[in-house]
């Protein structure tokens, strides 16, 4: 590559680090990449970047085999270059992009402790004293000969001629032609050392004449050897190979054979052959040829018709799912239904698009692997968390430098079959910026009516994704756009109860951690009480990740003792847990000890499961409503709505209208560092405010969840199961839920229903009757209290 950089626009330095280069000579104005592997050379590059304004001297070695060249093995004339970019490679080497600036002669070598040389330099100026007429004649001659050489040789790119049109300086023209000819280092160095442009062009003219004569001699020899000429014909090669000949195939024949053997779709086959034909006509070293080679490699590496043999035995599939996961009957049933339909339709069924939604650590990702094993499909996981570029989905067009296909085409190449399971992990954590919205690009991928002809920008070919089984995972469905959710079948995975965690630990987590820590059943044994102590005292989560870490920590403690010579079996009992893990991290939440005024037990859902919130309200001199506890906009609006409803019914509740003119109400939700938002705290906030203003006590045995409207209606909320779990941890057995959430109770296990009394309500009056102590009695007193009447009537005559 040649630059238009002005070599007089930099400050020449008379001392620079030396970078010896092998098998190449760099000329001024050239831009080229160099791979640097020797430690001394890497040190020279790093010093150039740090102390010498990115300048370095490039000088060729006389002996390319020498690993540590001495001054006598390095040519004295080299090129001062600027390091434009540097990138470290995984194998320890570095890749630099350099730009030649000017020629310089080494006058002194200076050794240093880093085993590379500093060199004293003398700048070599180009001579301007030459016959201009002779220069013009030689320039035209060189261009004509170069054009002839390009026409008969496949080793030079025609792009050189376009660059030469704009170059008038004879010395620069000579350097450009020399850098593109395949010259020996000695010949190239001779041209670099020439300071007279006329002499430099004459050397180039002699080299071009020699190359043309050599090519003419080769053609003449082929004419005298008809068999050799015939074997260069493609038709003869195909015939010779078909007859069982041992003629070695060249690169293009090999690629063409792969295309023919691949059984590609018609459109893909035609495009591959078309691009191969283009590649054959290109110069081997051109950048476009490398792009086409990479493209053809992608086309040939992708699966177009290859399928993995699926498991059709439902009994075997169910056994696999049961072995890998405890409970999760709804999901297992859905997978078996899919396999049953596929068996009945002979495999002609579109892949379902499932979305596992639930808190972290409940087994969403591992469930996808289990489904792949149960169905006999390949499994590929795509992590979409933090993806903001649409090109990650659709790929980059081949016109861009470093273009690649999107993640789905990469996943298909990894799977090597057209019917894998692709898990879209953390689909709710995708973002959008100026590069596009990847969630919108997913709409085509996840639509069974469209993804049979998915078009990646890099391939620019229709690719069939309809046989893929997509499984998405998410923690919070509210962060997923509506059209994307519409394309998926959402299956909710709730958190685990203490009993479920105990069963999963005994069946899966404990055996796994015992094996991973080098132990066996003869060296360690966990009691149920020990596991329960870990669950209660060292974990507080909906999932199982922290529980597995703590079990692993116990195993490591025992493994240390075994490694130090202990041979007796360790029986882990309840009392051993605190000795090995230390003081418990968590203590059991305690319910309120007494009925209180202005304090209500609410229930909330978070990404980590259900939580109990003790909502507190108090009053003081002032005016308005103050909310604290790091609340989101939705929860703040719920509080305003609750207060608005209460103020509209002051007379019914027995509240003085003028109270709000002189008093401020402060509502606080503890754990102020934890963000809280959502619409499920409406009735909790309303009950706290009514209790405060009427000085009525709220029952300590009731928790509640539900949204409130301005007219006092109670609206449904989500996460009923998780909230019920949180109430069970607190020992609360009565939960107020919205009437419309009755349908959600069908999904709650019977063990929950036996321990908890779910009370459905339709409006805030029902909530107050249940939650506030003696609310019925207070209501009767308010009804019997005579109303104030300011109207005056005349006395009777």
mmCIF file of C-alpha atoms in Angstrom, residues 576-736:
data_model
loop_
_atom_site.group_PDB
_atom_site.id
_atom_site.type_symbol
_atom_site.label_atom_id
_atom_site.label_comp_id
_atom_site.label_asym_id
_atom_site.label_seq_id
_atom_site.Cartn_x
_atom_site.Cartn_y
_atom_site.Cartn_z
ATOM 1 C CA UNK A 576 -20.652 -28.623 62.301
ATOM 2 C CA UNK A 577 -21.926 -26.015 59.843
ATOM 3 C CA UNK A 578 -21.166 -22.943 61.971
ATOM 4 C CA UNK A 579 -17.790 -24.402 62.989
ATOM 5 C CA UNK A 580 -16.742 -24.756 59.338
ATOM 6 C CA UNK A 581 -18.462 -21.770 57.688
ATOM 7 C CA UNK A 582 -18.469 -19.314 60.572
ATOM 8 C CA UNK A 583 -21.372 -17.280 61.900
ATOM 9 C CA UNK A 584 -24.587 -17.433 59.847
ATOM 10 C CA UNK A 585 -24.887 -14.648 57.293
ATOM 11 C CA UNK A 586 -28.638 -14.329 57.718
ATOM 12 C CA UNK A 587 -31.030 -14.639 60.625
ATOM 13 C CA UNK A 588 -34.621 -15.682 60.194
ATOM 14 C CA UNK A 589 -37.005 -12.801 59.517
ATOM 15 C CA UNK A 590 -39.310 -12.234 62.426
ATOM 16 C CA UNK A 591 -42.913 -11.190 62.031
ATOM 17 C CA UNK A 592 -44.154 -8.126 63.891
ATOM 18 C CA UNK A 593 -44.612 -8.879 67.536
ATOM 19 C CA UNK A 594 -47.686 -6.674 68.035
ATOM 20 C CA UNK A 595 -50.494 -5.032 66.147
ATOM 21 C CA UNK A 596 -49.230 -1.534 65.313
ATOM 22 C CA UNK A 597 -50.562 1.751 63.994
ATOM 23 C CA UNK A 598 -49.288 2.776 60.565
ATOM 24 C CA UNK A 599 -47.207 -0.389 60.027
ATOM 25 C CA UNK A 600 -48.339 -2.945 57.416
ATOM 26 C CA UNK A 601 -46.691 -6.129 56.136
ATOM 27 C CA UNK A 602 -46.515 -6.003 52.335
ATOM 28 C CA UNK A 603 -45.213 -8.519 49.818
ATOM 29 C CA UNK A 604 -43.062 -7.701 46.790
ATOM 30 C CA UNK A 605 -41.524 -9.566 43.875
ATOM 31 C CA UNK A 606 -37.903 -9.058 42.837
ATOM 32 C CA UNK A 607 -35.577 -10.732 40.342
ATOM 33 C CA UNK A 608 -34.226 -12.755 43.259
ATOM 34 C CA UNK A 609 -37.668 -13.960 44.392
ATOM 35 C CA UNK A 610 -40.256 -12.754 46.888
ATOM 36 C CA UNK A 611 -39.556 -10.185 49.614
ATOM 37 C CA UNK A 612 -41.390 -8.995 52.729
ATOM 38 C CA UNK A 613 -41.696 -5.216 53.173
ATOM 39 C CA UNK A 614 -42.716 -3.605 56.440
ATOM 40 C CA UNK A 615 -44.338 -0.387 55.233
ATOM 41 C CA UNK A 616 -44.255 2.374 57.870
ATOM 42 C CA UNK A 617 -46.239 5.628 57.959
ATOM 43 C CA UNK A 618 -46.069 8.547 60.349
ATOM 44 C CA UNK A 619 -47.407 12.116 60.524
ATOM 45 C CA UNK A 620 -45.905 15.449 61.511
ATOM 46 C CA UNK A 621 -46.472 19.159 61.205
ATOM 47 C CA UNK A 622 -46.177 20.294 57.618
ATOM 48 C CA UNK A 623 -47.989 19.596 54.401
ATOM 49 C CA UNK A 624 -47.969 16.987 51.616
ATOM 50 C CA UNK A 625 -46.721 13.402 51.153
ATOM 51 C CA UNK A 626 -43.095 12.279 51.552
ATOM 52 C CA UNK A 627 -41.929 8.878 50.282
ATOM 53 C CA UNK A 628 -38.547 7.318 51.129
ATOM 54 C CA UNK A 629 -36.881 3.977 50.517
ATOM 55 C CA UNK A 630 -35.496 4.417 46.970
ATOM 56 C CA UNK A 631 -38.863 3.974 45.269
ATOM 57 C CA UNK A 632 -39.520 3.913 41.546
ATOM 58 C CA UNK A 633 -42.047 6.037 39.693
ATOM 59 C CA UNK A 634 -44.723 3.324 39.633
ATOM 60 C CA UNK A 635 -44.631 2.859 43.400
ATOM 61 C CA UNK A 636 -44.689 6.623 43.980
ATOM 62 C CA UNK A 637 -47.765 6.893 41.768
ATOM 63 C CA UNK A 638 -49.393 4.055 43.746
ATOM 64 C CA UNK A 639 -48.880 6.058 46.958
ATOM 65 C CA UNK A 640 -50.362 9.199 45.379
ATOM 66 C CA UNK A 641 -53.324 7.173 44.110
ATOM 67 C CA UNK A 642 -53.907 5.618 47.532
ATOM 68 C CA UNK A 643 -53.799 9.038 49.219
ATOM 69 C CA UNK A 644 -56.129 10.486 46.596
ATOM 70 C CA UNK A 645 -58.681 7.755 47.237
ATOM 71 C CA UNK A 646 -58.460 8.226 51.022
ATOM 72 C CA UNK A 647 -58.917 12.013 50.806
ATOM 73 C CA UNK A 648 -61.988 11.546 48.621
ATOM 74 C CA UNK A 649 -63.565 9.443 51.414
ATOM 75 C CA UNK A 650 -62.427 11.369 54.491
ATOM 76 C CA UNK A 651 -65.928 11.559 55.905
ATOM 77 C CA UNK A 652 -66.479 7.796 55.572
ATOM 78 C CA UNK A 653 -63.183 7.039 57.293
ATOM 79 C CA UNK A 654 -63.770 9.621 60.005
ATOM 80 C CA UNK A 655 -60.833 11.827 58.996
ATOM 81 C CA UNK A 656 -60.905 15.599 59.417
ATOM 82 C CA UNK A 657 -60.701 17.402 56.057
ATOM 83 C CA UNK A 658 -58.442 20.074 57.502
ATOM 84 C CA UNK A 659 -55.896 17.489 58.657
ATOM 85 C CA UNK A 660 -54.089 17.557 55.296
ATOM 86 C CA UNK A 661 -53.712 21.353 55.432
ATOM 87 C CA UNK A 662 -51.533 21.222 58.528
ATOM 88 C CA UNK A 663 -49.889 17.776 58.509
ATOM 89 C CA UNK A 664 -47.300 15.996 56.418
ATOM 90 C CA UNK A 665 -47.526 12.207 55.892
ATOM 91 C CA UNK A 666 -44.218 10.338 55.671
ATOM 92 C CA UNK A 667 -44.273 6.798 54.234
ATOM 93 C CA UNK A 668 -41.087 4.714 54.380
ATOM 94 C CA UNK A 669 -40.141 1.300 52.999
ATOM 95 C CA UNK A 670 -37.099 -0.104 54.871
ATOM 96 C CA UNK A 671 -33.883 -1.292 53.173
ATOM 97 C CA UNK A 672 -33.485 2.119 51.596
ATOM 98 C CA UNK A 673 -30.435 1.070 49.560
ATOM 99 C CA UNK A 674 -32.485 -1.487 47.640
ATOM 100 C CA UNK A 675 -34.412 -0.086 44.619
ATOM 101 C CA UNK A 676 -38.140 -0.848 44.770
ATOM 102 C CA UNK A 677 -40.704 -0.402 42.052
ATOM 103 C CA UNK A 678 -43.817 -1.998 40.680
ATOM 104 C CA UNK A 679 -47.587 -1.778 41.041
ATOM 105 C CA UNK A 680 -48.130 -4.362 43.793
ATOM 106 C CA UNK A 681 -47.831 -2.115 46.892
ATOM 107 C CA UNK A 682 -50.969 -0.010 46.357
ATOM 108 C CA UNK A 683 -53.246 -1.607 48.973
ATOM 109 C CA UNK A 684 -50.342 -1.894 51.419
ATOM 110 C CA UNK A 685 -49.660 1.864 51.211
ATOM 111 C CA UNK A 686 -53.375 2.680 51.460
ATOM 112 C CA UNK A 687 -53.822 0.497 54.562
ATOM 113 C CA UNK A 688 -50.807 2.106 56.260
ATOM 114 C CA UNK A 689 -52.127 5.631 55.617
ATOM 115 C CA UNK A 690 -55.689 4.793 56.769
ATOM 116 C CA UNK A 691 -54.290 3.134 59.921
ATOM 117 C CA UNK A 692 -52.185 6.213 60.629
ATOM 118 C CA UNK A 693 -54.982 8.724 60.127
ATOM 119 C CA UNK A 694 -57.615 6.741 62.033
ATOM 120 C CA UNK A 695 -55.146 5.597 64.724
ATOM 121 C CA UNK A 696 -56.296 2.006 64.150
ATOM 122 C CA UNK A 697 -54.003 -0.999 64.694
ATOM 123 C CA UNK A 698 -53.088 -3.278 61.770
ATOM 124 C CA UNK A 699 -53.088 -7.030 62.378
ATOM 125 C CA UNK A 700 -49.615 -8.529 62.628
ATOM 126 C CA UNK A 701 -50.838 -11.845 61.174
ATOM 127 C CA UNK A 702 -51.766 -10.541 57.708
ATOM 128 C CA UNK A 703 -49.610 -9.738 54.681
ATOM 129 C CA UNK A 704 -50.960 -8.295 51.479
ATOM 130 C CA UNK A 705 -50.239 -7.536 47.821
ATOM 131 C CA UNK A 706 -52.279 -5.746 45.184
ATOM 132 C CA UNK A 707 -52.625 -2.523 43.239
ATOM 133 C CA UNK A 708 -55.269 0.120 44.008
ATOM 134 C CA UNK A 709 -57.171 2.409 41.658
ATOM 135 C CA UNK A 710 -58.409 5.906 42.381
ATOM 136 C CA UNK A 711 -61.884 4.513 43.011
ATOM 137 C CA UNK A 712 -60.622 1.882 45.456
ATOM 138 C CA UNK A 713 -60.671 -1.222 43.243
ATOM 139 C CA UNK A 714 -57.960 -3.833 43.776
ATOM 140 C CA UNK A 715 -56.130 -4.878 40.583
ATOM 141 C CA UNK A 716 -54.174 -8.142 39.988
ATOM 142 C CA UNK A 717 -50.403 -8.431 40.339
ATOM 143 C CA UNK A 718 -47.749 -11.015 39.511
ATOM 144 C CA UNK A 719 -45.382 -13.250 41.456
ATOM 145 C CA UNK A 720 -48.009 -14.750 43.794
ATOM 146 C CA UNK A 721 -45.972 -17.917 44.362
ATOM 147 C CA UNK A 722 -42.755 -16.056 45.185
ATOM 148 C CA UNK A 723 -44.613 -13.737 47.564
ATOM 149 C CA UNK A 724 -46.218 -16.724 49.272
ATOM 150 C CA UNK A 725 -42.749 -18.213 49.807
ATOM 151 C CA UNK A 726 -41.592 -14.984 51.448
ATOM 152 C CA UNK A 727 -44.634 -15.003 53.761
ATOM 153 C CA UNK A 728 -43.951 -18.636 54.716
ATOM 154 C CA UNK A 729 -40.379 -17.717 55.711
ATOM 155 C CA UNK A 730 -41.814 -15.052 57.981
ATOM 156 C CA UNK A 731 -44.388 -17.379 59.520
ATOM 157 C CA UNK A 732 -47.395 -15.451 58.163
ATOM 158 C CA UNK A 733 -50.294 -17.675 57.158
ATOM 159 C CA UNK A 734 -52.896 -15.124 55.940
ATOM 160 C CA UNK A 735 -52.260 -13.355 52.630
ATOM 161 C CA UNK A 736 -54.613 -10.851 50.995
#
